[in-house]
Amino acid sequence: MTAEVTENLALGRLDDEARAALFTSARTANTWTDTPVTDDELASIWELAKWAPTSANIQPLRVLYVRPGEGRSRLVTHMSDGNKAKTQAAPAVAVLALDTRFHEHIPAVFPHRPELKDAYEANEAMRENGGRLNATLQAGYFILAIRAHGLAAGPMTGFDSVGLDADFFPDGRFKSFIVVNIGHPGENAWMQRLPRLDHEDVIRWA
Amino acid sequence: MTAEVTENLALGRLDDEARAALFTSARTANTWTDTPVTDDELASIWELAKWAPTSANIQPLRVLYVRPGEGRSRLVTHMSDGNKAKTQAAPAVAVLALDTRFHEHIPAVFPHRPELKDAYEANEAMRENGGRLNATLQAGYFILAIRAHGLAAGPMTGFDSVGLDADFFPDGRFKSFIVVNIGHPGENAWMQRLPRLDHEDVIRWA
């Protein structure tokens, strides 16, 4: 690639409004308005999130969108008690899961080094650690991609993943690790914002 | 909180330019211009990333910023061969690490349920899994927060984390899991963009 191409991709800074939508004002929602979330919106969230980077482009995250109805009621049975009502009520819900056999796609997504598929096949720790790390990175991208659509996210780890997987992913290949409610925030949607750690507790310099 | 408060937090959608900066045009950079990244910019990246959500607000990610100089040369010795030159050359580098004793902060960051600290202390699997999951989510937020500052990120998992931790975190509390180069992209900064999985390989509906 030429230097001109680099030039053309000069990067913009997010303005305060965009920072507010993703980070500084956005909040985890616990109630929802009746406004539906369309299948187009849900597909578009993935269309945005998919571009952010993963190690060797492995992209191990999978997404199950659970619409209102029978599937939703079944999903709610696997949620912790404190998460049942809001998950039942949410306009849309995404189950985020790791594809434990993500490496089967490597010849397509990392075509200049297809033999990496065999390296992952042979090394269970590398497959497990790399899959888990990158699926979780992608979950972070996904939560912010929901917010980029003007929607509120309600990510939860309080659910029975073994029961959920047996119910929704019975072949054992996908392993759920986060469930995210998606919608427009309703009345009293948020709890009081909790404090963040001080910089000196988080940041070091060398 | 009142419904009025919810109203005031109505969420915006990101426009195409902001989506490009974070997702659709942003790329993992491998070369850098000489333009420095200031300590203020590095502090501001964290100031943005810190607001995105974690389970029970545990915030287990820690960041070591390694400036050019002696520390950087020491860091490079722990990088995989293919990552050494670009890490040496980057205007700034962030080592992202898990604080394995993140739960000590729970009385400050989750003040309505301080006893959660003891639950994490007593349950090693819960501490390890919760810490790892949430630190990695925060790493995803952090990468996008770099991009939100008009900077390019170069995240890497190719390094000797055991050697790095012994060198930079000798008390054993922090465990590094990603190193991210940060700067303005230089000439020929990117490889050809790799394909993303098809929607039907990633998305399911229920």
mmCIF file of C-alpha atoms in Angstrom:
data_model
loop_
_atom_site.group_PDB
_atom_site.id
_atom_site.type_symbol
_atom_site.label_atom_id
_atom_site.label_comp_id
_atom_site.label_asym_id
_atom_site.label_seq_id
_atom_site.Cartn_x
_atom_site.Cartn_y
_atom_site.Cartn_z
ATOM 1 C CA MET A 1 0.000 0.000 0.000
ATOM 2 C CA THR A 2 1.154 3.508 -0.751
ATOM 3 C CA ALA A 3 1.671 6.396 1.625
ATOM 4 C CA GLU A 4 -1.259 8.084 -0.133
ATOM 5 C CA VAL A 5 -3.561 5.370 1.121
ATOM 6 C CA THR A 6 -2.362 5.995 4.660
ATOM 7 C CA GLU A 7 -2.988 9.700 4.150
ATOM 8 C CA ASN A 8 -6.562 9.053 3.070
ATOM 9 C CA LEU A 9 -7.259 7.122 6.240
ATOM 10 C CA ALA A 10 -6.246 10.010 8.530
ATOM 11 C CA LEU A 11 -8.288 9.483 11.653
ATOM 12 C CA GLY A 12 -10.894 11.730 13.189
ATOM 13 C CA ARG A 13 -11.448 12.491 16.852
ATOM 14 C CA LEU A 14 -14.859 11.883 18.366
ATOM 15 C CA ASP A 15 -16.643 15.075 19.387
ATOM 16 C CA ASP A 16 -18.216 15.495 22.819
ATOM 17 C CA GLU A 17 -21.623 14.317 21.627
ATOM 18 C CA ALA A 18 -20.243 11.059 20.262
ATOM 19 C CA ARG A 19 -18.139 10.539 23.406
ATOM 20 C CA ALA A 20 -21.257 11.064 25.498
ATOM 21 C CA ALA A 21 -23.229 8.512 23.442
ATOM 22 C CA LEU A 22 -20.563 5.825 23.859
ATOM 23 C CA PHE A 23 -18.838 6.553 27.153
ATOM 24 C CA THR A 24 -19.479 9.584 29.326
ATOM 25 C CA SER A 25 -23.308 9.773 29.368
ATOM 26 C CA ALA A 26 -24.306 6.266 28.274
ATOM 27 C CA ARG A 27 -25.585 4.052 31.072
ATOM 28 C CA THR A 28 -26.575 0.439 31.632
ATOM 29 C CA ALA A 29 -30.378 0.439 31.237
ATOM 30 C CA ASN A 30 -32.724 -1.588 33.439
ATOM 31 C CA THR A 31 -36.123 -0.547 32.016
ATOM 32 C CA TRP A 32 -37.348 -0.058 28.442
ATOM 33 C CA THR A 33 -39.894 1.866 26.421
ATOM 34 C CA ASP A 34 -42.205 -0.059 24.084
ATOM 35 C CA THR A 35 -40.294 1.120 21.006
ATOM 36 C CA PRO A 36 -39.206 -2.042 19.197
ATOM 37 C CA VAL A 37 -35.651 -2.748 18.063
ATOM 38 C CA THR A 38 -35.787 -3.915 14.449
ATOM 39 C CA ASP A 39 -33.955 -6.846 12.917
ATOM 40 C CA ASP A 40 -32.219 -4.286 10.672
ATOM 41 C CA GLU A 41 -30.905 -2.447 13.716
ATOM 42 C CA LEU A 42 -29.669 -5.693 15.255
ATOM 43 C CA ALA A 43 -27.933 -6.713 12.036
ATOM 44 C CA SER A 44 -26.411 -3.232 11.788
ATOM 45 C CA ILE A 45 -24.953 -3.456 15.309
ATOM 46 C CA TRP A 46 -22.975 -6.482 14.214
ATOM 47 C CA GLU A 47 -22.054 -4.824 10.917
ATOM 48 C CA LEU A 48 -20.298 -2.114 12.950
ATOM 49 C CA ALA A 49 -18.792 -4.247 15.724
ATOM 50 C CA LYS A 50 -17.272 -6.770 13.321
ATOM 51 C CA TRP A 51 -14.611 -4.331 12.056
ATOM 52 C CA ALA A 52 -12.754 -3.918 15.353
ATOM 53 C CA PRO A 53 -9.600 -6.011 15.673
ATOM 54 C CA THR A 54 -8.973 -9.563 16.906
ATOM 55 C CA SER A 55 -5.734 -11.568 17.132
ATOM 56 C CA ALA A 56 -4.942 -12.985 13.680
ATOM 57 C CA ASN A 57 -8.454 -11.895 12.697
ATOM 58 C CA ILE A 58 -9.967 -14.978 14.377
ATOM 59 C CA GLN A 59 -13.331 -13.325 15.264
ATOM 60 C CA PRO A 60 -14.546 -15.999 17.710
ATOM 61 C CA LEU A 61 -17.675 -14.152 18.941
ATOM 62 C CA ARG A 62 -21.116 -15.451 17.971
ATOM 63 C CA VAL A 63 -24.412 -13.655 18.592
ATOM 64 C CA LEU A 64 -27.852 -15.159 19.213
ATOM 65 C CA TYR A 65 -30.599 -12.535 19.035
ATOM 66 C CA VAL A 66 -33.634 -13.603 21.050
ATOM 67 C CA ARG A 67 -36.837 -11.836 20.013
ATOM 68 C CA PRO A 68 -39.861 -11.466 22.330
ATOM 69 C CA GLY A 69 -41.976 -14.633 22.452
ATOM 70 C CA GLU A 70 -41.426 -18.278 23.268
ATOM 71 C CA GLY A 71 -37.644 -18.155 22.919
ATOM 72 C CA ARG A 72 -37.431 -15.163 25.215
ATOM 73 C CA SER A 73 -39.471 -16.864 27.919
ATOM 74 C CA ARG A 74 -37.183 -19.867 27.649
ATOM 75 C CA LEU A 75 -34.114 -17.629 27.894
ATOM 76 C CA VAL A 76 -35.467 -15.919 31.007
ATOM 77 C CA THR A 77 -35.622 -19.240 32.863
ATOM 78 C CA HIS A 78 -31.802 -19.299 32.708
ATOM 79 C CA MET A 79 -31.322 -15.752 34.029
ATOM 80 C CA SER A 80 -30.585 -14.939 37.682
ATOM 81 C CA ASP A 81 -33.662 -13.799 39.570
ATOM 82 C CA GLY A 82 -32.597 -10.161 39.566
ATOM 83 C CA ASN A 83 -32.201 -10.216 35.776
ATOM 84 C CA LYS A 84 -35.440 -12.028 34.814
ATOM 85 C CA ALA A 85 -37.929 -9.138 34.641
ATOM 86 C CA LYS A 86 -35.774 -6.752 32.627
ATOM 87 C CA THR A 87 -34.693 -9.509 30.234
ATOM 88 C CA GLN A 88 -38.326 -10.538 29.686
ATOM 89 C CA ALA A 89 -39.264 -6.913 29.010
ATOM 90 C CA ALA A 90 -36.369 -5.879 26.747
ATOM 91 C CA PRO A 91 -37.233 -5.177 23.091
ATOM 92 C CA ALA A 92 -34.245 -7.283 22.027
ATOM 93 C CA VAL A 93 -31.709 -9.526 23.735
ATOM 94 C CA ALA A 94 -28.322 -10.706 22.467
ATOM 95 C CA VAL A 95 -26.645 -13.812 23.841
ATOM 96 C CA LEU A 96 -22.890 -13.440 23.280
ATOM 97 C CA ALA A 97 -21.078 -16.739 22.899
ATOM 98 C CA LEU A 98 -17.647 -18.112 22.094
ATOM 99 C CA ASP A 99 -17.416 -20.424 19.074
ATOM 100 C CA THR A 100 -15.069 -23.064 20.502
ATOM 101 C CA ARG A 101 -14.230 -24.138 16.938
ATOM 102 C CA PHE A 102 -13.579 -20.616 15.615
ATOM 103 C CA HIS A 103 -10.332 -21.838 14.064
ATOM 104 C CA GLU A 104 -12.214 -23.723 11.340
ATOM 105 C CA HIS A 105 -12.746 -20.318 9.686
ATOM 106 C CA ILE A 106 -9.048 -19.390 9.652
ATOM 107 C CA PRO A 107 -8.380 -20.362 6.013
ATOM 108 C CA ALA A 108 -11.120 -17.879 5.045
ATOM 109 C CA VAL A 109 -10.296 -15.035 7.461
ATOM 110 C CA PHE A 110 -6.486 -15.301 7.592
ATOM 111 C CA PRO A 111 -5.838 -16.610 4.059
ATOM 112 C CA HIS A 112 -2.111 -15.864 3.974
ATOM 113 C CA ARG A 113 -1.496 -18.279 6.886
ATOM 114 C CA PRO A 114 -4.123 -21.043 6.733
ATOM 115 C CA GLU A 115 -1.883 -23.427 8.700
ATOM 116 C CA LEU A 116 -2.724 -21.422 11.823
ATOM 117 C CA LYS A 117 -5.933 -23.475 11.861
ATOM 118 C CA ASP A 118 -3.893 -26.607 12.557
ATOM 119 C CA ALA A 119 -1.855 -24.881 15.261
ATOM 120 C CA TYR A 120 -5.080 -24.001 17.104
ATOM 121 C CA GLU A 121 -6.447 -27.512 16.545
ATOM 122 C CA ALA A 122 -3.319 -29.063 18.071
ATOM 123 C CA ASN A 123 -3.021 -26.733 21.066
ATOM 124 C CA GLU A 124 -6.076 -26.722 23.308
ATOM 125 C CA ALA A 125 -4.724 -24.065 25.728
ATOM 126 C CA MET A 126 -3.932 -21.687 22.865
ATOM 127 C CA ARG A 127 -7.380 -22.314 21.374
ATOM 128 C CA GLU A 128 -9.190 -21.832 24.685
ATOM 129 C CA ASN A 129 -7.210 -18.757 25.783
ATOM 130 C CA GLY A 130 -7.171 -17.106 22.365
ATOM 131 C CA GLY A 131 -10.845 -17.783 21.790
ATOM 132 C CA ARG A 132 -11.894 -16.523 25.201
ATOM 133 C CA LEU A 133 -9.725 -13.383 25.061
ATOM 134 C CA ASN A 134 -10.833 -12.350 21.592
ATOM 135 C CA ALA A 135 -14.528 -13.176 22.010
ATOM 136 C CA THR A 136 -14.521 -10.996 25.138
ATOM 137 C CA LEU A 137 -12.728 -8.132 23.355
ATOM 138 C CA GLN A 138 -15.431 -8.395 20.693
ATOM 139 C CA ALA A 139 -18.098 -8.273 23.415
ATOM 140 C CA GLY A 140 -16.635 -4.924 24.492
ATOM 141 C CA TYR A 141 -16.806 -3.680 20.898
ATOM 142 C CA PHE A 142 -20.362 -5.018 20.616
ATOM 143 C CA ILE A 143 -21.607 -3.152 23.705
ATOM 144 C CA LEU A 144 -20.232 0.117 22.327
ATOM 145 C CA ALA A 145 -21.675 -0.654 18.871
ATOM 146 C CA ILE A 146 -25.145 -0.947 20.477
ATOM 147 C CA ARG A 147 -24.648 2.512 21.963
ATOM 148 C CA ALA A 148 -23.422 3.824 18.598
ATOM 149 C CA HIS A 149 -26.922 3.039 17.293
ATOM 150 C CA GLY A 150 -28.604 5.327 19.834
ATOM 151 C CA LEU A 151 -29.710 2.296 21.839
ATOM 152 C CA ALA A 152 -29.061 1.405 25.456
ATOM 153 C CA ALA A 153 -27.274 -1.804 26.427
ATOM 154 C CA GLY A 154 -27.849 -3.846 29.576
ATOM 155 C CA PRO A 155 -24.996 -6.398 29.741
ATOM 156 C CA MET A 156 -25.339 -9.178 32.319
ATOM 157 C CA THR A 157 -23.214 -12.060 33.543
ATOM 158 C CA GLY A 158 -25.838 -13.265 36.015
ATOM 159 C CA PHE A 159 -27.276 -16.331 34.281
ATOM 160 C CA ASP A 160 -26.837 -20.112 34.172
ATOM 161 C CA SER A 161 -24.585 -20.535 31.144
ATOM 162 C CA VAL A 162 -24.643 -24.339 31.342
ATOM 163 C CA GLY A 163 -28.439 -24.402 31.221
ATOM 164 C CA LEU A 164 -28.600 -21.725 28.527
ATOM 165 C CA ASP A 165 -26.095 -23.543 26.323
ATOM 166 C CA ALA A 166 -27.856 -26.906 26.700
ATOM 167 C CA ASP A 167 -31.099 -25.206 25.683
ATOM 168 C CA PHE A 168 -29.980 -22.923 22.835
ATOM 169 C CA PHE A 169 -26.661 -24.441 21.666
ATOM 170 C CA PRO A 170 -27.267 -28.179 22.162
ATOM 171 C CA ASP A 171 -24.418 -29.318 19.898
ATOM 172 C CA GLY A 172 -21.946 -27.931 22.466
ATOM 173 C CA ARG A 173 -19.945 -25.764 20.063
ATOM 174 C CA PHE A 174 -21.000 -22.316 21.352
ATOM 175 C CA LYS A 175 -20.424 -21.243 24.963
ATOM 176 C CA SER A 176 -22.411 -18.221 26.194
ATOM 177 C CA PHE A 177 -20.644 -15.741 28.450
ATOM 178 C CA ILE A 178 -22.648 -12.471 28.422
ATOM 179 C CA VAL A 179 -26.319 -11.676 27.797
ATOM 180 C CA VAL A 180 -27.125 -8.106 26.690
ATOM 181 C CA ASN A 181 -30.535 -6.452 26.794
ATOM 182 C CA ILE A 182 -31.031 -3.873 24.023
ATOM 183 C CA GLY A 183 -33.637 -1.123 23.701
ATOM 184 C CA HIS A 184 -34.615 2.447 24.397
ATOM 185 C CA PRO A 185 -34.354 3.319 28.096
ATOM 186 C CA GLY A 186 -37.673 3.588 29.925
ATOM 187 C CA GLU A 187 -38.673 5.335 33.131
ATOM 188 C CA ASN A 188 -36.193 5.142 35.981
ATOM 189 C CA ALA A 189 -33.901 3.194 33.678
ATOM 190 C CA TRP A 190 -30.694 3.656 35.645
ATOM 191 C CA MET A 191 -29.345 3.236 39.092
ATOM 192 C CA GLN A 192 -27.162 5.985 40.533
ATOM 193 C CA ARG A 193 -23.872 6.061 38.650
ATOM 194 C CA LEU A 194 -21.193 4.230 40.582
ATOM 195 C CA PRO A 195 -17.735 5.707 41.169
ATOM 196 C CA ARG A 196 -14.801 4.894 38.932
ATOM 197 C CA LEU A 197 -11.360 4.142 40.324
ATOM 198 C CA ASP A 198 -8.923 7.024 40.670
ATOM 199 C CA HIS A 199 -6.307 7.351 37.949
ATOM 200 C CA GLU A 200 -3.534 6.559 40.431
ATOM 201 C CA ASP A 201 -5.198 3.209 41.195
ATOM 202 C CA VAL A 202 -5.247 2.261 37.510
ATOM 203 C CA ILE A 203 -2.470 4.043 35.604
ATOM 204 C CA ARG A 204 1.254 3.533 36.010
ATOM 205 C CA TRP A 205 4.112 5.053 33.985
ATOM 206 C CA ALA A 206 7.447 3.606 32.927
ATOM 207 C CA MET B 1 -34.075 8.859 40.023
ATOM 208 C CA THR B 2 -36.862 10.603 38.183
ATOM 209 C CA ALA B 3 -38.140 10.028 34.687
ATOM 210 C CA GLU B 4 -36.874 13.520 33.870
ATOM 211 C CA VAL B 5 -33.326 12.344 34.449
ATOM 212 C CA THR B 6 -33.869 9.488 32.021
ATOM 213 C CA GLU B 7 -35.237 11.967 29.503
ATOM 214 C CA ASN B 8 -32.130 14.126 29.762
ATOM 215 C CA LEU B 9 -29.932 11.175 28.972
ATOM 216 C CA ALA B 10 -31.619 10.437 25.630
ATOM 217 C CA LEU B 11 -28.939 8.808 23.533
ATOM 218 C CA GLY B 12 -27.451 9.959 20.261
ATOM 219 C CA ARG B 13 -26.480 7.876 17.252
ATOM 220 C CA LEU B 14 -22.936 8.068 15.937
ATOM 221 C CA ASP B 15 -22.682 9.685 12.515
ATOM 222 C CA ASP B 16 -20.730 8.093 9.670
ATOM 223 C CA GLU B 17 -17.561 10.018 10.474
ATOM 224 C CA ALA B 18 -17.513 8.834 14.087
ATOM 225 C CA ARG B 19 -18.309 5.247 13.001
ATOM 226 C CA ALA B 20 -15.418 5.439 10.555
ATOM 227 C CA ALA B 21 -13.034 6.668 13.263
ATOM 228 C CA LEU B 22 -13.915 3.820 15.623
ATOM 229 C CA PHE B 23 -14.938 0.909 13.418
ATOM 230 C CA THR B 24 -15.321 1.057 9.655
ATOM 231 C CA SER B 25 -12.149 2.921 8.575
ATOM 232 C CA ALA B 26 -9.905 2.523 11.626
ATOM 233 C CA ARG B 27 -7.106 0.015 11.209
ATOM 234 C CA THR B 28 -4.428 -1.652 13.297
ATOM 235 C CA ALA B 29 -1.292 0.432 12.655
ATOM 236 C CA ASN B 30 2.175 -1.055 12.211
ATOM 237 C CA THR B 31 4.230 2.105 11.521
ATOM 238 C CA TRP B 32 4.201 5.561 13.121
ATOM 239 C CA THR B 33 4.965 9.185 12.373
ATOM 240 C CA ASP B 34 7.292 11.089 14.718
ATOM 241 C CA THR B 35 4.377 13.022 16.233
ATOM 242 C CA PRO B 36 4.514 12.335 19.971
ATOM 243 C CA VAL B 37 1.570 11.170 22.053
ATOM 244 C CA THR B 38 1.394 13.352 25.144
ATOM 245 C CA ASP B 39 0.855 12.221 28.718
ATOM 246 C CA ASP B 40 -2.355 14.285 28.644
ATOM 247 C CA GLU B 41 -3.624 12.294 25.676
ATOM 248 C CA LEU B 42 -2.779 9.015 27.410
ATOM 249 C CA ALA B 43 -4.542 10.091 30.599
ATOM 250 C CA SER B 44 -7.539 11.214 28.531
ATOM 251 C CA ILE B 45 -7.832 7.805 26.831
ATOM 252 C CA TRP B 46 -8.344 6.234 30.230
ATOM 253 C CA GLU B 47 -10.682 9.039 31.294
ATOM 254 C CA LEU B 48 -12.971 7.995 28.438
ATOM 255 C CA ALA B 49 -12.589 4.207 28.617
ATOM 256 C CA LYS B 50 -13.246 4.060 32.349
ATOM 257 C CA TRP B 51 -16.963 4.900 31.977
ATOM 258 C CA ALA B 52 -17.957 1.776 30.028
ATOM 259 C CA PRO B 53 -19.568 -0.950 32.140
ATOM 260 C CA THR B 54 -18.131 -3.855 34.140
ATOM 261 C CA SER B 55 -19.865 -6.520 36.259
ATOM 262 C CA ALA B 56 -20.689 -5.012 39.659
ATOM 263 C CA ASN B 57 -18.447 -2.081 38.635
ATOM 264 C CA ILE B 58 -15.313 -4.099 39.501
ATOM 265 C CA GLN B 59 -13.023 -2.359 36.921
ATOM 266 C CA PRO B 60 -10.159 -4.880 37.079
ATOM 267 C CA LEU B 61 -8.082 -3.439 34.190
ATOM 268 C CA ARG B 62 -4.781 -1.723 34.956
ATOM 269 C CA VAL B 63 -2.687 0.253 32.444
ATOM 270 C CA LEU B 64 1.081 0.703 32.357
ATOM 271 C CA TYR B 65 2.128 3.374 29.881
ATOM 272 C CA VAL B 66 5.678 2.820 28.688
ATOM 273 C CA ARG B 67 7.328 5.930 27.258
ATOM 274 C CA PRO B 68 10.260 5.833 24.814
ATOM 275 C CA GLY B 69 13.596 5.229 26.560
ATOM 276 C CA GLU B 70 15.052 2.635 28.882
ATOM 277 C CA GLY B 71 11.696 1.156 29.921
ATOM 278 C CA ARG B 72 10.639 0.789 26.316
ATOM 279 C CA SER B 73 13.820 -1.055 25.376
ATOM 280 C CA ARG B 74 13.237 -3.383 28.314
ATOM 281 C CA LEU B 75 9.627 -3.949 27.236
ATOM 282 C CA VAL B 76 10.709 -4.789 23.692
ATOM 283 C CA THR B 77 12.863 -7.671 24.947
ATOM 284 C CA HIS B 78 9.614 -9.399 25.991
ATOM 285 C CA MET B 79 7.841 -8.911 22.646
ATOM 286 C CA SER B 80 7.690 -11.568 19.933
ATOM 287 C CA ASP B 81 10.218 -10.969 17.157
ATOM 288 C CA GLY B 82 7.580 -9.728 14.726
ATOM 289 C CA ASN B 83 6.367 -7.142 17.251
ATOM 290 C CA LYS B 84 9.737 -5.765 18.426
ATOM 291 C CA ALA B 85 10.450 -3.069 15.805
ATOM 292 C CA LYS B 86 7.009 -1.474 15.831
ATOM 293 C CA THR B 87 6.831 -1.529 19.633
ATOM 294 C CA GLN B 88 10.274 0.110 19.863
ATOM 295 C CA ALA B 89 9.180 2.788 17.388
ATOM 296 C CA ALA B 90 5.706 3.575 18.743
ATOM 297 C CA PRO B 91 5.240 7.042 20.302
ATOM 298 C CA ALA B 92 3.456 5.404 23.252
ATOM 299 C CA VAL B 93 2.772 1.867 24.432
ATOM 300 C CA ALA B 94 0.152 0.641 26.902
ATOM 301 C CA VAL B 95 0.525 -2.656 28.742
ATOM 302 C CA LEU B 96 -2.971 -3.834 29.692
ATOM 303 C CA ALA B 97 -3.040 -5.996 32.804
ATOM 304 C CA LEU B 98 -5.496 -7.687 35.146
ATOM 305 C CA ASP B 99 -5.299 -6.665 38.804
ATOM 306 C CA THR B 100 -5.708 -10.084 40.421
ATOM 307 C CA ARG B 101 -6.762 -8.356 43.662
ATOM 308 C CA PHE B 102 -9.287 -6.009 42.045
ATOM 309 C CA HIS B 103 -11.835 -6.969 44.695
ATOM 310 C CA GLU B 104 -9.982 -4.961 47.356
ATOM 311 C CA HIS B 105 -11.535 -1.857 45.747
ATOM 312 C CA ILE B 106 -15.129 -3.141 45.968
ATOM 313 C CA PRO B 107 -16.098 -1.222 49.140
ATOM 314 C CA ALA B 108 -15.165 1.977 47.251
ATOM 315 C CA VAL B 109 -16.640 1.152 43.825
ATOM 316 C CA PHE B 110 -19.738 -0.877 44.857
ATOM 317 C CA PRO B 111 -20.491 0.803 48.190
ATOM 318 C CA HIS B 112 -24.040 -0.534 48.581
ATOM 319 C CA ARG B 113 -22.721 -4.132 48.681
ATOM 320 C CA PRO B 114 -19.211 -4.085 50.208
ATOM 321 C CA GLU B 115 -19.515 -7.739 51.275
ATOM 322 C CA LEU B 116 -19.003 -8.716 47.618
ATOM 323 C CA LYS B 117 -15.304 -8.201 48.344
ATOM 324 C CA ASP B 118 -15.386 -11.176 50.700
ATOM 325 C CA ALA B 119 -17.302 -13.305 48.212
ATOM 326 C CA TYR B 120 -14.546 -12.736 45.631
ATOM 327 C CA GLU B 121 -11.860 -13.351 48.251
ATOM 328 C CA ALA B 122 -13.420 -16.700 49.186
ATOM 329 C CA ASN B 123 -14.062 -17.952 45.646
ATOM 330 C CA GLU B 124 -10.942 -18.175 43.500
ATOM 331 C CA ALA B 125 -12.767 -19.329 40.341
ATOM 332 C CA MET B 126 -15.251 -16.469 40.564
ATOM 333 C CA ARG B 127 -12.379 -14.020 41.139
ATOM 334 C CA GLU B 128 -10.287 -15.377 38.280
ATOM 335 C CA ASN B 129 -13.160 -15.661 35.770
ATOM 336 C CA GLY B 130 -14.779 -12.357 36.718
ATOM 337 C CA GLY B 131 -11.480 -10.530 36.692
ATOM 338 C CA ARG B 132 -10.387 -11.944 33.368
ATOM 339 C CA LEU B 133 -13.742 -11.363 31.656
ATOM 340 C CA ASN B 134 -14.100 -7.785 32.809
ATOM 341 C CA ALA B 135 -10.481 -6.737 32.283
ATOM 342 C CA THR B 136 -10.786 -8.012 28.708
ATOM 343 C CA LEU B 137 -14.083 -6.174 28.130
ATOM 344 C CA GLN B 138 -12.308 -3.050 29.355
ATOM 345 C CA ALA B 139 -9.452 -3.740 26.927
ATOM 346 C CA GLY B 140 -12.024 -3.639 24.109
ATOM 347 C CA TYR B 141 -13.313 -0.299 25.407
ATOM 348 C CA PHE B 142 -9.734 0.950 25.741
ATOM 349 C CA ILE B 143 -8.830 0.150 22.119
ATOM 350 C CA LEU B 144 -11.865 2.084 20.892
ATOM 351 C CA ALA B 145 -11.098 4.961 23.303
ATOM 352 C CA ILE B 146 -7.637 5.264 21.684
ATOM 353 C CA ARG B 147 -9.342 5.576 18.312
ATOM 354 C CA ALA B 148 -11.802 8.118 19.745
ATOM 355 C CA HIS B 149 -8.770 10.377 20.307
ATOM 356 C CA GLY B 150 -7.811 10.376 16.621
ATOM 357 C CA LEU B 151 -4.971 7.968 17.345
ATOM 358 C CA ALA B 152 -4.238 4.558 15.878
ATOM 359 C CA ALA B 153 -4.006 1.456 18.063
ATOM 360 C CA GLY B 154 -1.807 -1.568 17.465
ATOM 361 C CA PRO B 155 -2.982 -4.252 19.916
ATOM 362 C CA MET B 156 -0.769 -7.336 20.273
ATOM 363 C CA THR B 157 -0.915 -10.636 22.142
ATOM 364 C CA GLY B 158 2.485 -11.783 20.853
ATOM 365 C CA PHE B 159 4.727 -11.291 23.884
ATOM 366 C CA ASP B 160 6.126 -13.213 26.854
ATOM 367 C CA SER B 161 3.697 -12.245 29.604
ATOM 368 C CA VAL B 162 5.589 -14.182 32.266
ATOM 369 C CA GLY B 163 8.818 -12.317 31.492
ATOM 370 C CA LEU B 164 7.044 -8.981 31.174
ATOM 371 C CA ASP B 165 5.256 -9.411 34.496
ATOM 372 C CA ALA B 166 8.428 -10.441 36.331
ATOM 373 C CA ASP B 167 10.135 -7.341 34.943
ATOM 374 C CA PHE B 168 7.418 -4.681 35.314
ATOM 375 C CA PHE B 169 5.047 -6.111 37.956
ATOM 376 C CA PRO B 170 7.453 -7.981 40.271
ATOM 377 C CA ASP B 171 5.056 -8.208 43.207
ATOM 378 C CA GLY B 172 2.907 -10.614 41.158
ATOM 379 C CA ARG B 173 -0.392 -8.750 41.544
ATOM 380 C CA PHE B 174 -0.827 -7.550 37.928
ATOM 381 C CA LYS B 175 -0.974 -9.992 34.993
ATOM 382 C CA SER B 176 -0.422 -8.517 31.523
ATOM 383 C CA PHE B 177 -2.563 -9.829 28.673
ATOM 384 C CA ILE B 178 -2.407 -7.295 25.804
ATOM 385 C CA VAL B 179 0.181 -4.717 24.736
ATOM 386 C CA VAL B 180 -1.088 -1.821 22.598
ATOM 387 C CA ASN B 181 1.045 0.515 20.517
ATOM 388 C CA ILE B 182 -0.407 4.023 20.220
ATOM 389 C CA GLY B 183 0.418 6.805 17.779
ATOM 390 C CA HIS B 184 -0.267 8.470 14.468
ATOM 391 C CA PRO B 185 -0.025 6.024 11.560
ATOM 392 C CA GLY B 186 3.104 6.363 9.420
ATOM 393 C CA GLU B 187 3.881 5.300 5.866
ATOM 394 C CA ASN B 188 2.521 1.929 4.817
ATOM 395 C CA ALA B 189 0.971 1.610 8.235
ATOM 396 C CA TRP B 190 -1.496 -1.129 7.413
ATOM 397 C CA MET B 191 -1.627 -4.527 5.865
ATOM 398 C CA GLN B 192 -4.435 -5.324 3.443
ATOM 399 C CA ARG B 193 -7.723 -5.443 5.349
ATOM 400 C CA LEU B 194 -8.664 -9.013 6.130
ATOM 401 C CA PRO B 195 -12.157 -10.388 5.480
ATOM 402 C CA ARG B 196 -14.796 -10.500 8.203
ATOM 403 C CA LEU B 197 -17.032 -13.531 8.702
ATOM 404 C CA ASP B 198 -20.379 -13.563 6.919
ATOM 405 C CA HIS B 199 -23.410 -12.633 9.005
ATOM 406 C CA GLU B 200 -24.793 -16.143 8.706
ATOM 407 C CA ASP B 201 -21.614 -17.525 10.292
ATOM 408 C CA VAL B 202 -21.998 -15.228 13.307
ATOM 409 C CA ILE B 203 -25.650 -14.283 13.835
ATOM 410 C CA ARG B 204 -28.480 -16.597 14.860
ATOM 411 C CA TRP B 205 -32.090 -15.724 15.685
ATOM 412 C CA ALA B 206 -34.497 -17.198 18.221
#
